[in-house]
Every structure is written in C-alpha cells, then in structure tokens.
Amino acid sequence: MKKVMRTRLAFFLAFVLLSTMLTGCGSSKNTTTGTQTATGTTEKANTETGAEAEPAPSGEMTEVGTPRNETLIVECQSPTDTPGQFNSYMQGTTMGFGIHQLMSAMMWEIDTVKGEQFGEVADGMPESNADFTEHTIKIRQGIKWSDGEDLTADDVVFTFNMIMTNPGITQNAYYNQVFKSVEKVDDYTVKIVTKESFPRLAQRFGVTIWGNDLRIVPEHIYSKQADVTQFKDSDPVVAGPYTVKAYDELGKWILYERREDWKNSTVGVVTGKEPQAKYVWFRNLGDDTTRQMSLINNEVDILCEVSPEMLEVMTAQNPNIACWYKDFPYATSDDPCSKGLAFSMGKGAPFDNKDFRWGVALAMNFDEISQNIFNGVGRASPFPILTNTSAGQELYVKPLLPWLKDFSLDLGDGTTVKPFDEGYADRMAEVLRGKGYDIPTDHDALIDMFGVGCWKYDPAAAEKLFIKAGLEKKDDGWYFNGKPFTFNMTYLADTEAQAGRGVQAAYDQLTKFGFKINLVSESSATWDTNGQTGNFDIAGYWPTGFITKDIYSQINGWDADLIVPMGEKGSGQGTRWKNDRATEIIHELAKLSPDDPKAYELGQEFFKISIEELPFIGFHSGVKFVPTNSTYWNNYPNSENPYNGPWWWWSCFKYITTEISPVK
C-alpha cells in the first residue's frame, strides 16, 4: 500500500540533505567518568576512536571507541538532566536511558506477545493462602550481581523494607498501605503478609507494561548508604546483563557493556541465551534532522519514535530502514499508553469540574487533531485511563458500545447531548484515500485501524457545558469568577512527538474556540516533577494503559486514598482525580482473583465511571513509528516476526537483546 503523491517528499529530502551538508551530524566527544567492572575495579573509558578496543574486521569504530559491528546503537529520546545517576529510588533518575532496560532486576517480567508474566528475580508466580493475605515467593537461584555476589532473599527483603521505611521514596505510602511485613524465610524464599486480601501481587509489583517501580537493589551496597534517596549510584552493581562502561557528563549518552559473566545475569539465568551485542550505546541524537540522517547514514540502529514524514524520508534514502509494517500504516497502534490531555484537578475549579472537561472534549474537532498529529494514522482512543489497544477494543470497548451510544450529558439548560461519534473511521478512511493511500473498505479492518469512534465535535454543546461549569463568555473571551480566564497547556520538549503534537493541535482548537492559553514545553526533569506534584493546568501526559483483561494494575494509581496535597509527590496519579465509587472499585478488585467474573464486571463499571467523569481526554492509542536499521543488526521484532513488541523503552528490551543478531 504505497502513497502516490511524492512532491512534498522530494522537497523535504532536498531540505534534509542540504541541512546535513551545512551542519553535519557528528556526535560530540565528551569526557566520561570511571565505571565499575564486574571485578569491582575502576577503569577510565576513552572516547578517542580506536582506543582500548580491537578494531572490527571492517575497521569501523564508534565514537566511543567500540567496534561498530559489536555495538548496538539505540536512541534515547531525551538527554538526562542527571548524568551519572543510576539509583532508581533517587528523584530525577532517567530510567529510560537504558537503566531499566538493561540493568534493573524486576520480580516479574512480561511476555508482550502472550500478555503473560514470568518470574525474573522470582522463580515463578507467588504462592498465596486461601484469602490472599500471605504470599510465599521463591527467589530464582543462580543470579549474581555484577560484582559476583549472589542475589538472594536478603536483597528482596531489604528492597521492600527500604521503600516502606523511607518516606522520601515515592512508593512509600502505597507500600505501607498494602504490606504488613516482608520477611526472609531462607536464602531463596520470601514471605509477604499483606494487610488485606491482595491476589494481584505479581501484576502490581511486576512488569505489565513499561516497567515497575519495584526494582531489586543489592543489599550489600544500599544498606551502607546514610540516605538512599541521595545516593547517585554512579558505579552501579547490577543484576541485568549489561553494566555501565561510560557515560557523557553532559547527559547525552550512556555506553553499556555486556557482562563477561552474562550467564549469571537475570537474562542469562532466565533464558540461557547470550545478548548478541557486546556493547549497547544509548544516545540522544538531537533534533529531528540529525536523528533521521543518523539512521540513514547507519550511525544508529534503533530509533524510539519518529513522525510519518520522517519515516518516508528515511526509507526513501536507505532500503535497510523499516518499521513495524512494511506498508501503510507502518506504525503499530498497540502501545498501551494513549496520548491526549490530562487535567490537574488538584488545582480546583474549573479543572476539577467534569462539565469543564467535557466542554474541552466537545470544543475540539478530533478529525483535524488526528490529521495534525500523524496525518490521520492511528486508532482513536478517546476514553480515559484504559487505552484502546486492539485487545482493549475487543475486551471492553466493543461490549460497551450500546452503552456508549446511549450515553448522554446534561448541558445545564434542560437539554442533553450524546457525545459519542461512531463515524470517525469512515471519515478518516475517505480523507486518506483522497491523499493517495490504499485504505481497506472492510468495516472490521477500518475499526481495527481507526477505532470505534471519537468524541463529537459540538461547539454549541461545549459552550453550554462551560457555562454550566461557571465560565462566562464575553466579547473578548472567556471569564471565570469575574476575571479573564487564562490557562497553561504543557508538553514534553523535543520528544514524544505524538503527545507533543496532540497538545499543540488541541491548543489550536481551543484557541479558535476563544480561550487564552499559554503553550509551554518542558525539560524531562521539570516535566516529571510537575506531573507528580500537579503543577500544571492541562498537559500532554499519558496516565493510561491496557495490556491484560484484568485492569487492576492499570487503574490502582487512581485510588483517591493515595492523593497527596498539591506540590507533594505521592504514590498515586498526579491528576488527583477523586471519585469515591472508582476508589471503591479499586479496593474491591484488590481483593478479588483476576479470574473471578466479578472482576471483569467491576472493570466495566470503572470504565463507565471514568467516561462520565472524563479525567483524561484521549486522542489515539500509542502510535509508534519505531524504525530500525538492518545494516549491522537484524531480526528486530516486527509484524512478520512478532516475538516481542517494538518496545525499546520498556524493561523487556533486555530480552530482545538476545534475539537481535549481527549481520554476517
């Protein structure tokens, strides 16, 4: 399925090539710090080409002195504001810079194809008593820390209790809400007692999507720290298959080296397979022009996320570049984190008023927003909290379609409106056909590609909802409490293109509607802190998920009992949505087996409540154009070889490293 029109592409290619000739795309050579080896000694990494490394047969070397054909180069979307900080329990650590993908030790990991968890540090799933208050966990034997120490029950028990006794750790309040005690039975057995029935121990404290906030740390290192929340851990001792060899003091890259004793790492013990790359170099590449030329020129193997325009440029220039699908829509739409608009309800009115939030939804033309994000590519996911992945659409959305079609909003003047619009897929298909794309006509195929529908564009109804929420419309714009109403819309700078473009498109729509808005981009550290403390008005966060039928692990953070005062960081969601019935459902689900039919019924009820309240306005499910380059490495997961998802930024990436193979 090819696109016919190429004029714009030819112009853009010419611009990119000219920009490259003028600016170049080389990486800086920054000083690195010493790093700890498996034997506990320290070495100084040398960034001069060819230093301390045997040249590859081709003689090609990376800028950090490693053989190119032994180095898998992976993009990290943002530079880190905290270079040399590898402690996951210290605020500001950039976990997605390879830290949780290559080094962290999880209790349970996820098979993203089967949607099933498996034990990583744990040797299998928990064994619980009849009422799920006592849980016995066997620890996998044979895993060693990178300094040669055994990973045992001591490390697991220490990590749990470190979190529970340290208020400075974000998870502290939630862990104390759940756990009564965590104790060692023997060197490879842990007993956990929960304060109430808790049948979802593995789902909540193991990986189901991106990662998990429980990462086992070495007791013999962390127990010696006066304050673990201030311990940078610049020379980390790890259980994963890679250790830090060097890092850039400006925060632009981290070089990892495969452990010589990789067989004793988590991946080695779990799979028996060796990660194929001796080195994995996580890099932040800079602006979009530099990123795409780096992939075209074989200077990087994996990008995290690009726009469809960038993908067209790259595939036209290098036949070794590919995406999840070979043809349209190229991207996968099954990343479980939908992008859209989150509201800081802790700020009070009008953001905590559902009529205001619904007014925002109906004031925006989603057809135009979708085209402004990724030219219409992607499955509409308007629902809050639960993402419209293909699995989510089948398990929850389609069964609730009759309810969605009948659902109505009270406009406050004696009239109502039904906000659900099921015509989006047909409209978008026509738009894309008009642009030269070969779009299927089968209804089911269109629904899978574009989703079951979106929220209606209804400016008249939106105006009534805003007035109901206490706003007043005057000739010079909207007023609240007698004063001109101005608010901020924020997004993460220079990364997460889908989220950033969505906020910008929403800004255009709401500005046209008459609102005065400040559009602001933020660095990663500021963005993360503001999200947790509620220091935003409307922002492009993605507090959503869906990967398994049991939704507890996706929704437990919305428990209103976890809300902390504005300005503080807590264990719950930063939007501070407070709904008593939703909280009751979360508590009821916590006590039920995931296989109990009532759990699914409660999930459907939660879905309805969240739609009625609309604490988040979704645009699309996670649409990921995640290109790879097969010049040096191949056997990446894709639609034809889906042994995993293309989730380089998830903790399961370490299991993909055993499958990505060098080109012979």
XYZ file of C-alpha atoms in Angstrom:
664
model
C 0.000 0.000 0.000
C 2.025 2.909 -1.276
C 1.454 6.608 -1.236
C 1.066 8.151 -4.690
C 1.905 11.801 -4.064
C 5.678 12.445 -3.736
C 6.161 16.189 -4.402
C 6.331 17.178 -0.761
C 8.649 14.257 -0.008
C 11.090 15.308 -2.760
C 11.172 18.857 -1.424
C 11.716 17.655 2.139
C 14.508 15.310 1.071
C 16.301 18.173 -0.619
C 15.956 20.279 2.535
C 17.251 17.497 4.767
C 20.270 16.797 2.580
C 21.119 20.497 2.379
C 20.800 20.833 6.163
C 23.121 17.877 6.615
C 25.788 19.339 4.337
C 25.634 22.621 6.219
C 25.555 21.342 9.788
C 26.877 17.775 9.761
C 25.562 15.129 12.114
C 28.565 14.034 14.155
C 28.318 13.333 17.894
C 30.275 15.284 20.468
C 33.165 13.603 22.306
C 32.637 14.372 25.942
C 34.683 13.345 28.952
C 33.432 10.216 30.647
C 33.736 9.084 34.222
C 35.222 5.953 35.674
C 32.955 2.913 35.801
C 32.978 -0.224 37.889
C 33.749 -3.540 36.287
C 32.495 -6.958 37.321
C 35.569 -7.401 39.490
C 34.966 -4.162 41.351
C 37.892 -2.244 39.843
C 37.532 1.082 38.123
C 38.560 1.917 34.588
C 38.596 5.142 32.662
C 36.691 4.986 29.399
C 38.432 6.617 26.448
C 36.283 8.225 23.790
C 39.051 8.573 21.221
C 38.375 6.477 18.151
C 40.129 3.137 18.277
C 41.386 3.419 21.851
C 41.358 0.306 24.043
C 39.430 -1.750 21.509
C 40.358 -4.297 18.876
C 39.224 -2.992 15.509
C 36.434 -4.799 13.764
C 37.312 -6.663 10.543
C 35.953 -3.710 8.615
C 37.935 -1.318 10.781
C 34.845 0.683 11.630
C 34.769 2.074 15.143
C 32.192 4.091 17.046
C 32.963 7.483 18.520
C 33.189 5.884 21.974
C 35.931 3.514 20.890
C 33.990 0.294 20.360
C 33.831 -1.881 17.232
C 30.772 -0.835 15.246
C 29.791 -4.398 14.416
C 29.765 -5.255 18.140
C 27.816 -2.161 19.179
C 24.035 -1.891 19.053
C 23.209 1.821 18.988
C 19.841 2.785 20.446
C 18.296 6.226 20.594
C 17.194 7.713 23.886
C 14.606 10.385 23.221
C 15.777 12.915 25.817
C 19.154 13.728 27.309
C 19.280 13.180 31.031
C 19.405 16.092 33.460
C 21.173 13.811 35.963
C 24.204 12.219 34.239
C 25.903 9.575 36.354
C 22.794 8.985 38.457
C 21.669 5.354 38.261
C 19.736 4.927 41.514
C 16.098 4.283 40.585
C 14.979 5.427 44.037
C 16.537 8.880 43.704
C 14.351 11.603 42.224
C 15.258 12.611 38.676
C 16.928 9.389 37.518
C 16.225 8.929 33.800
C 15.253 5.268 33.868
C 14.551 5.075 30.131
C 18.181 5.836 29.256
C 18.880 2.098 29.223
C 18.875 1.842 33.006
C 15.696 -0.157 33.454
C 16.039 -1.830 30.038
C 19.474 -3.357 30.619
C 20.406 -3.301 34.313
C 17.346 -3.381 36.573
C 16.145 -6.519 38.340
C 12.374 -6.998 38.261
C 10.454 -9.509 40.341
C 8.279 -10.427 37.355
C 8.594 -9.522 33.677
C 6.065 -9.639 30.817
C 5.848 -11.626 27.589
C 4.273 -8.908 25.448
C 3.105 -11.355 22.776
C 1.241 -13.721 25.087
C 0.350 -10.998 27.584
C 1.673 -13.283 30.320
C 4.049 -12.553 33.181
C 7.007 -14.724 34.098
C 9.404 -14.679 37.006
C 12.653 -12.784 36.673
C 14.082 -12.444 40.188
C 11.136 -14.520 41.386
C 11.210 -18.191 40.478
C 7.646 -18.450 39.216
C 4.491 -16.799 40.480
C 3.584 -16.207 44.149
C 2.014 -18.990 46.185
C -0.763 -17.484 48.323
C -3.022 -18.707 51.095
C -6.794 -19.013 50.663
C -7.595 -15.369 51.430
C -4.536 -13.957 49.622
C -3.023 -12.315 52.694
C 0.120 -14.468 52.926
C 2.321 -14.917 49.901
C 5.382 -17.096 49.522
C 7.829 -16.204 46.768
C 10.704 -18.385 45.681
C 13.762 -16.447 44.521
C 15.465 -17.648 41.349
C 18.782 -19.278 42.161
C 21.918 -18.587 40.158
C 21.524 -14.848 39.581
C 24.586 -12.887 40.627
C 25.197 -9.191 40.964
C 27.827 -7.853 38.588
C 30.407 -7.781 41.412
C 29.998 -11.540 41.898
C 27.714 -11.508 44.959
C 24.668 -13.801 44.871
C 21.239 -12.216 44.532
C 19.223 -13.743 47.376
C 16.176 -13.219 49.555
C 18.228 -10.721 51.565
C 18.211 -8.319 48.611
C 14.487 -8.699 48.016
C 13.530 -8.219 51.664
C 15.902 -5.272 52.014
C 14.418 -3.526 48.952
C 10.827 -3.852 50.169
C 11.685 -2.624 53.648
C 13.874 0.181 52.295
C 10.841 1.522 50.456
C 8.485 1.051 53.412
C 10.745 2.796 55.937
C 11.806 5.724 53.775
C 9.173 8.474 53.278
C 11.476 10.097 50.741
C 10.813 7.249 48.287
C 7.777 7.961 46.130
C 6.237 4.500 46.581
C 6.423 4.634 50.375
C 2.778 5.473 51.136
C 1.347 2.848 48.810
C 3.666 0.084 50.040
C 2.682 0.833 53.626
C -0.963 0.739 52.610
C -0.534 -2.751 51.144
C 2.120 -4.583 53.162
C 2.114 -5.675 56.788
C 5.501 -7.394 56.643
C 8.125 -8.749 54.241
C 10.437 -11.349 55.766
C 13.120 -13.819 54.760
C 12.249 -17.498 55.214
C 15.540 -18.819 53.883
C 18.170 -17.668 51.406
C 15.818 -18.178 48.463
C 12.365 -17.782 49.963
C 10.469 -14.633 50.960
C 7.198 -14.400 52.867
C 4.993 -11.363 52.309
C 1.990 -10.556 54.501
C -0.492 -8.016 53.152
C -2.846 -6.023 55.343
C -5.824 -7.143 53.273
C -6.525 -9.729 50.618
C -4.206 -8.985 47.684
C -4.382 -11.575 44.892
C -2.572 -9.386 42.324
C 0.866 -9.283 43.860
C 2.686 -10.121 40.621
C 0.540 -7.830 38.473
C 1.072 -4.834 40.736
C 4.702 -5.387 41.711
C 5.899 -6.908 38.459
C 6.031 -5.588 34.927
C 2.858 -5.436 32.843
C 3.733 -2.566 30.510
C 6.747 -0.204 30.628
C 8.380 -1.389 33.806
C 7.696 -1.339 37.515
C 8.641 0.847 40.435
C 9.904 -2.187 42.395
C 13.489 -2.736 41.316
C 15.578 -5.028 43.498
C 18.819 -3.421 44.692
C 21.953 -5.029 46.166
C 21.590 -5.036 49.932
C 25.365 -5.105 50.428
C 25.629 -1.740 48.622
C 22.463 0.149 49.542
C 22.405 -0.805 53.214
C 25.622 1.159 53.692
C 24.089 4.438 52.489
C 23.020 7.032 55.044
C 20.181 8.176 52.759
C 19.400 6.042 49.730
C 17.371 8.870 48.166
C 20.581 10.927 47.902
C 22.817 8.078 46.685
C 23.563 8.622 42.983
C 24.990 5.111 42.497
C 27.329 6.326 39.758
C 29.150 2.966 39.576
C 26.136 0.653 39.717
C 26.323 -3.014 40.655
C 23.520 -4.680 38.695
C 21.724 -7.959 38.098
C 20.866 -7.299 34.454
C 23.052 -8.416 31.539
C 24.814 -5.078 30.957
C 26.889 -2.758 33.127
C 27.763 0.896 32.630
C 31.102 1.266 30.838
C 30.987 5.040 30.347
C 28.617 7.974 30.276
C 28.619 11.518 28.982
C 28.917 14.165 31.691
C 26.548 16.365 29.660
C 23.886 13.641 29.768
C 23.749 12.838 26.067
C 24.735 9.167 26.116
C 25.482 6.066 28.160
C 27.630 3.175 26.933
C 26.795 -0.278 28.317
C 28.956 -3.378 28.134
C 27.746 -6.965 28.283
C 28.836 -8.682 31.458
C 31.566 -11.271 30.978
C 29.514 -13.430 33.330
C 26.279 -12.743 31.436
C 25.177 -16.322 32.204
C 24.768 -15.196 35.822
C 22.637 -12.183 34.925
C 18.840 -12.175 35.055
C 18.524 -12.743 31.311
C 21.214 -15.406 31.269
C 19.643 -17.409 34.095
C 16.065 -16.999 32.819
C 16.717 -17.770 29.119
C 20.181 -19.303 28.852
C 20.686 -17.013 25.855
C 23.513 -14.553 25.379
C 22.735 -10.926 24.461
C 24.248 -10.611 20.998
C 25.748 -7.131 21.198
C 28.877 -6.748 23.308
C 28.062 -3.066 23.694
C 24.798 -1.151 23.703
C 25.189 2.574 23.237
C 22.157 4.639 24.243
C 22.384 8.073 22.624
C 20.349 11.226 22.437
C 20.791 12.320 18.849
C 19.395 15.841 18.907
C 16.931 17.446 16.513
C 14.818 15.548 14.002
C 17.090 16.279 11.059
C 20.078 14.846 12.925
C 18.058 11.841 14.068
C 16.871 10.843 10.624
C 20.250 11.429 8.970
C 21.910 9.358 11.700
C 19.672 6.413 10.802
C 20.081 6.977 7.057
C 23.874 7.052 7.499
C 23.888 3.869 9.636
C 25.086 5.765 12.724
C 22.241 4.396 14.855
C 20.347 1.109 14.689
C 17.102 1.832 16.550
C 15.053 4.990 16.910
C 12.356 5.275 19.537
C 9.733 7.287 17.727
C 9.505 9.366 14.561
C 6.803 11.098 12.569
C 5.394 9.564 9.377
C 7.037 12.329 7.327
C 10.430 11.455 8.779
C 9.859 7.767 8.092
C 9.129 8.467 4.422
C 12.358 10.411 4.087
C 14.429 7.700 5.732
C 13.000 4.698 3.888
C 13.428 6.530 0.581
C 17.137 7.028 1.323
C 18.096 3.710 2.924
C 16.492 0.357 1.983
C 17.665 -1.185 5.284
C 15.310 1.044 7.281
C 11.952 -0.489 8.177
C 9.073 -0.110 10.612
C 6.572 -2.467 12.272
C 4.643 -2.812 8.988
C 6.321 -2.579 5.589
C 3.439 -0.516 4.180
C 0.724 1.847 5.424
C 0.045 2.439 8.296
C 3.698 1.459 9.025
C 3.250 2.125 12.768
C 1.881 -0.115 15.463
C -1.116 1.329 17.302
C -0.835 -1.000 20.271
C 1.464 0.867 22.612
C -0.699 0.727 25.763
C -0.198 4.395 26.660
C -2.673 6.583 24.814
C -1.814 10.229 24.279
C -4.135 13.145 24.986
C -4.913 15.751 27.625
C -4.608 15.357 31.394
C -6.142 17.837 33.840
C -4.652 18.876 37.186
C -7.799 18.505 39.246
C -5.910 19.227 42.443
C -5.862 22.871 41.359
C -9.590 23.079 41.894
C -12.136 24.831 39.709
C -12.705 24.695 36.870
C -10.285 21.811 36.182
C -11.924 19.593 38.803
C -15.341 20.070 37.197
C -16.376 17.316 34.783
C -18.556 19.767 32.850
C -15.459 21.838 32.081
C -13.531 18.765 30.970
C -16.393 17.593 28.769
C -16.627 21.108 27.351
C -12.992 20.847 26.313
C -13.679 17.485 24.639
C -16.620 18.763 22.591
C -14.871 22.028 21.667
C -12.219 20.162 19.686
C -12.522 18.706 16.188
C -10.771 15.368 16.545
C -10.646 14.774 12.783
C -8.431 17.849 12.456
C -6.395 16.951 15.545
C -5.728 13.478 14.149
C -4.514 14.862 10.834
C -2.269 17.336 12.613
C -0.656 14.629 14.752
C 0.288 11.830 12.342
C -1.718 12.592 9.192
C -4.646 10.517 10.415
C -2.647 7.389 11.253
C -3.678 5.713 14.491
C -6.544 4.115 16.378
C -8.795 6.656 18.114
C -8.670 6.183 21.878
C -10.915 8.870 23.393
C -11.523 7.010 26.625
C -9.797 7.938 29.883
C -7.444 5.598 31.751
C -7.991 2.444 29.630
C -6.238 2.628 26.268
C -7.928 1.452 23.103
C -5.358 -1.141 22.098
C -6.664 -3.876 19.826
C -7.104 -6.099 22.896
C -8.804 -3.322 24.864
C -11.150 -2.607 21.989
C -12.233 -6.241 21.818
C -12.466 -6.890 25.569
C -14.017 -3.655 26.833
C -14.932 -1.112 24.172
C -16.985 -3.192 21.745
C -19.054 -4.853 24.509
C -19.842 -1.370 25.867
C -20.799 0.159 22.507
C -24.575 0.074 23.202
C -23.958 1.977 26.445
C -21.603 4.431 24.700
C -24.162 5.201 22.001
C -26.860 5.929 24.585
C -24.628 7.844 26.993
C -25.660 11.493 27.293
C -24.520 14.676 29.035
C -26.730 17.169 30.861
C -25.998 20.587 29.328
C -27.496 22.518 32.224
C -30.285 24.230 30.314
C -32.729 21.360 30.177
C -31.129 19.788 27.102
C -28.770 16.856 26.672
C -26.265 15.668 24.085
C -24.970 12.229 23.186
C -21.203 12.817 22.825
C -20.088 9.600 21.141
C -19.402 9.796 17.393
C -19.050 6.420 15.680
C -18.420 7.832 12.191
C -14.738 8.682 12.647
C -13.271 5.577 10.966
C -15.246 6.060 7.761
C -14.415 9.757 7.595
C -10.700 9.250 8.141
C -10.600 6.441 5.589
C -12.058 8.803 2.983
C -9.592 11.550 3.860
C -6.624 9.205 3.474
C -7.925 7.698 0.239
C -8.088 11.245 -1.086
C -4.405 11.622 -0.233
C -3.461 8.576 -2.284
C -3.345 5.838 0.339
C -4.766 2.394 -0.337
C -7.226 2.029 2.552
C -9.326 -1.134 3.017
C -13.087 -0.933 2.688
C -13.908 -3.796 5.042
C -15.661 -2.352 8.103
C -13.841 -4.530 10.654
C -10.476 -3.629 9.124
C -11.326 0.066 9.370
C -12.357 -0.284 13.010
C -9.104 -2.064 13.817
C -7.139 0.663 12.025
C -9.016 3.767 13.219
C -11.067 2.674 16.225
C -14.774 2.540 17.023
C -15.233 6.292 17.281
C -14.337 9.549 18.989
C -15.995 12.355 20.943
C -18.305 14.536 18.894
C -17.275 17.987 17.719
C -20.158 20.103 19.042
C -19.212 23.744 19.792
C -22.770 24.665 20.839
C -22.893 21.896 23.437
C -19.356 22.749 24.571
C -20.339 26.363 25.216
C -23.282 25.274 27.352
C -21.029 22.940 29.361
C -18.504 25.698 30.003
C -21.275 27.984 31.208
C -22.590 25.184 33.418
C -19.078 24.868 34.874
C -19.150 28.540 35.895
C -17.419 30.187 32.954
C -18.788 33.275 31.229
C -18.334 34.152 27.571
C -17.732 37.809 26.694
C -16.722 39.599 23.509
C -13.033 39.414 24.458
C -13.012 35.758 25.517
C -13.878 33.535 28.441
C -14.087 34.662 32.074
C -14.117 32.725 35.339
C -15.047 34.175 38.724
C -15.326 37.565 37.065
C -11.756 37.551 35.721
C -10.291 36.742 32.291
C -9.653 33.021 32.219
C -6.171 32.021 31.044
C -4.555 28.619 31.482
C -1.392 26.758 30.502
C -1.061 23.782 28.184
C 2.252 21.951 28.569
C 4.083 19.144 26.811
C 7.437 17.376 26.958
C 10.036 19.155 24.834
C 11.838 17.538 21.893
C 10.451 14.048 22.394
C 7.202 12.026 22.397
C 6.129 13.516 19.075
C 2.625 12.095 19.313
C 1.944 13.672 22.690
C 3.571 16.986 21.809
C 1.745 17.327 18.506
C -1.502 16.400 20.210
C -1.163 19.203 22.749
C -0.271 21.679 20.024
C -3.252 20.590 17.925
C -5.545 20.872 20.959
C -4.124 24.331 21.679
C -5.068 25.427 18.145
C -8.599 24.079 18.557
C -9.212 25.686 21.962
C -7.655 28.979 20.916
C -10.069 29.111 17.991
C -12.841 28.489 20.499
C -11.895 31.719 22.273
C -9.637 30.602 25.131
C -6.462 32.461 26.073
C -3.770 29.830 26.544
C -0.050 29.730 27.219
C 1.605 26.864 25.329
C 4.739 25.682 27.151
C 7.291 22.903 26.572
C 9.300 21.494 29.480
C 12.519 19.543 30.006
C 12.208 15.940 31.164
C 13.083 16.579 34.828
C 10.688 19.533 35.101
C 8.022 17.594 33.237
C 8.232 14.575 35.521
C 8.246 16.656 38.703
C 5.310 18.813 37.617
C 3.328 15.732 36.652
C 3.715 14.219 40.108
C 3.150 17.431 42.067
C 0.181 18.600 39.966
C 1.971 21.738 38.830
C 0.153 22.017 35.503
C -3.274 23.007 34.184
C -3.806 20.862 31.093
C -0.879 18.764 29.879
C 0.046 16.012 27.452
C 0.747 13.275 29.978
C -0.313 9.687 29.293
C -1.684 8.186 32.554
C -3.272 5.292 30.706
C -2.744 1.638 29.936
C -4.198 -1.633 28.756
C -2.500 -4.948 28.089
C -4.391 -7.601 30.089
C -8.071 -8.292 30.716
C -7.528 -7.736 34.410
C -7.217 -3.952 34.687
C -6.162 -3.587 38.314
C -2.520 -2.827 37.565
C -3.635 -0.095 35.129
C -6.059 1.643 37.489
C -4.755 1.192 41.049
C -2.896 4.504 40.927
C -6.247 6.307 40.572
C -7.144 5.306 44.138
C -8.234 8.584 45.767
C -6.786 7.438 49.094
C -3.336 7.937 47.545
C -3.899 11.616 46.751
C -1.416 13.896 48.494
C -1.553 17.703 48.775
C -0.617 19.767 45.746
C 3.106 20.263 45.495
C 3.914 16.884 47.043
C 4.906 13.656 45.296
C 2.806 10.643 46.145
C 2.142 7.062 45.127
C -0.974 7.885 43.106
C -1.706 9.734 39.878
C -0.706 13.382 39.706
C -4.007 14.499 38.213
C -5.614 13.943 41.639
C -8.955 12.725 40.329
C -11.180 11.941 43.307
C -14.167 9.663 42.775
C -15.477 7.624 45.679
C -17.064 4.842 43.652
C -13.988 4.453 41.438
C -11.877 4.126 44.589
C -14.279 1.530 45.997
C -13.966 -0.489 42.798
C -10.169 -0.398 43.009
C -10.354 -1.650 46.599
C -12.848 -4.388 45.673
C -10.701 -5.512 42.747
C -7.655 -5.737 45.004
C -9.389 -8.500 46.971
C -10.663 -10.498 44.005
C -8.853 -13.079 41.957
C -8.179 -11.816 38.418
C -10.107 -14.852 37.188
C -13.242 -14.005 39.160
C -16.062 -12.995 36.729
C -16.963 -10.165 39.088
C -13.550 -8.604 38.406
C -14.493 -8.098 34.763
C -17.888 -6.651 35.752
C -16.195 -4.190 38.088
C -13.783 -3.297 35.295
C -16.697 -2.421 33.029
C -18.257 -0.307 35.763
C -14.982 1.529 36.305
C -14.758 2.138 32.550
C -18.207 3.776 32.574
C -17.477 5.951 35.611
C -14.247 7.199 34.093
C -16.080 8.159 30.889
C -18.767 10.002 32.832
C -16.098 11.931 34.751
C -13.546 12.230 31.907
C -10.395 12.897 33.987
C -8.348 12.438 30.816
C -9.203 13.062 27.160
C -7.543 10.509 24.922
C -6.675 11.151 21.295
C -5.065 7.953 19.958
C -3.715 4.775 21.456
C 0.072 4.738 21.469
C 1.022 5.111 17.799
C 4.649 4.183 17.379
C 6.691 4.677 14.229
C 9.774 2.913 15.570
C 12.219 2.436 12.690
C 15.172 0.072 12.704
C 18.243 -0.192 10.508
C 19.413 -3.661 9.447
C 22.831 -2.666 8.117
C 24.695 -4.005 11.161
C 21.936 -5.804 13.097
C 18.787 -7.673 12.112
C 15.999 -9.889 13.479
C 14.222 -6.992 15.119
C 10.627 -7.738 16.155
C 8.080 -6.627 13.553
C 4.642 -7.576 12.268
C 6.078 -10.562 10.387
C 8.308 -11.642 13.276
C 6.371 -10.586 16.388
C 8.364 -12.424 19.055
C 8.066 -9.209 21.064
C 6.723 -5.728 20.568
C 8.948 -2.875 19.356
C 9.223 -1.529 22.858
C 12.877 -0.491 23.120
C 11.979 1.770 26.037
C 10.325 -0.986 28.121
C 12.210 -3.085 30.656
C 11.638 -6.183 28.494
C 14.161 -4.815 25.973
C 16.869 -6.870 27.700
C 15.103 -9.994 26.426
C 15.041 -8.578 22.894
C 18.832 -8.185 23.016
C 19.210 -11.971 22.882
C 17.333 -12.077 19.561
C 18.703 -9.063 17.659
C 21.543 -10.591 15.657
C 24.637 -9.216 13.919
C 24.555 -9.101 10.147
C 27.067 -11.661 8.889
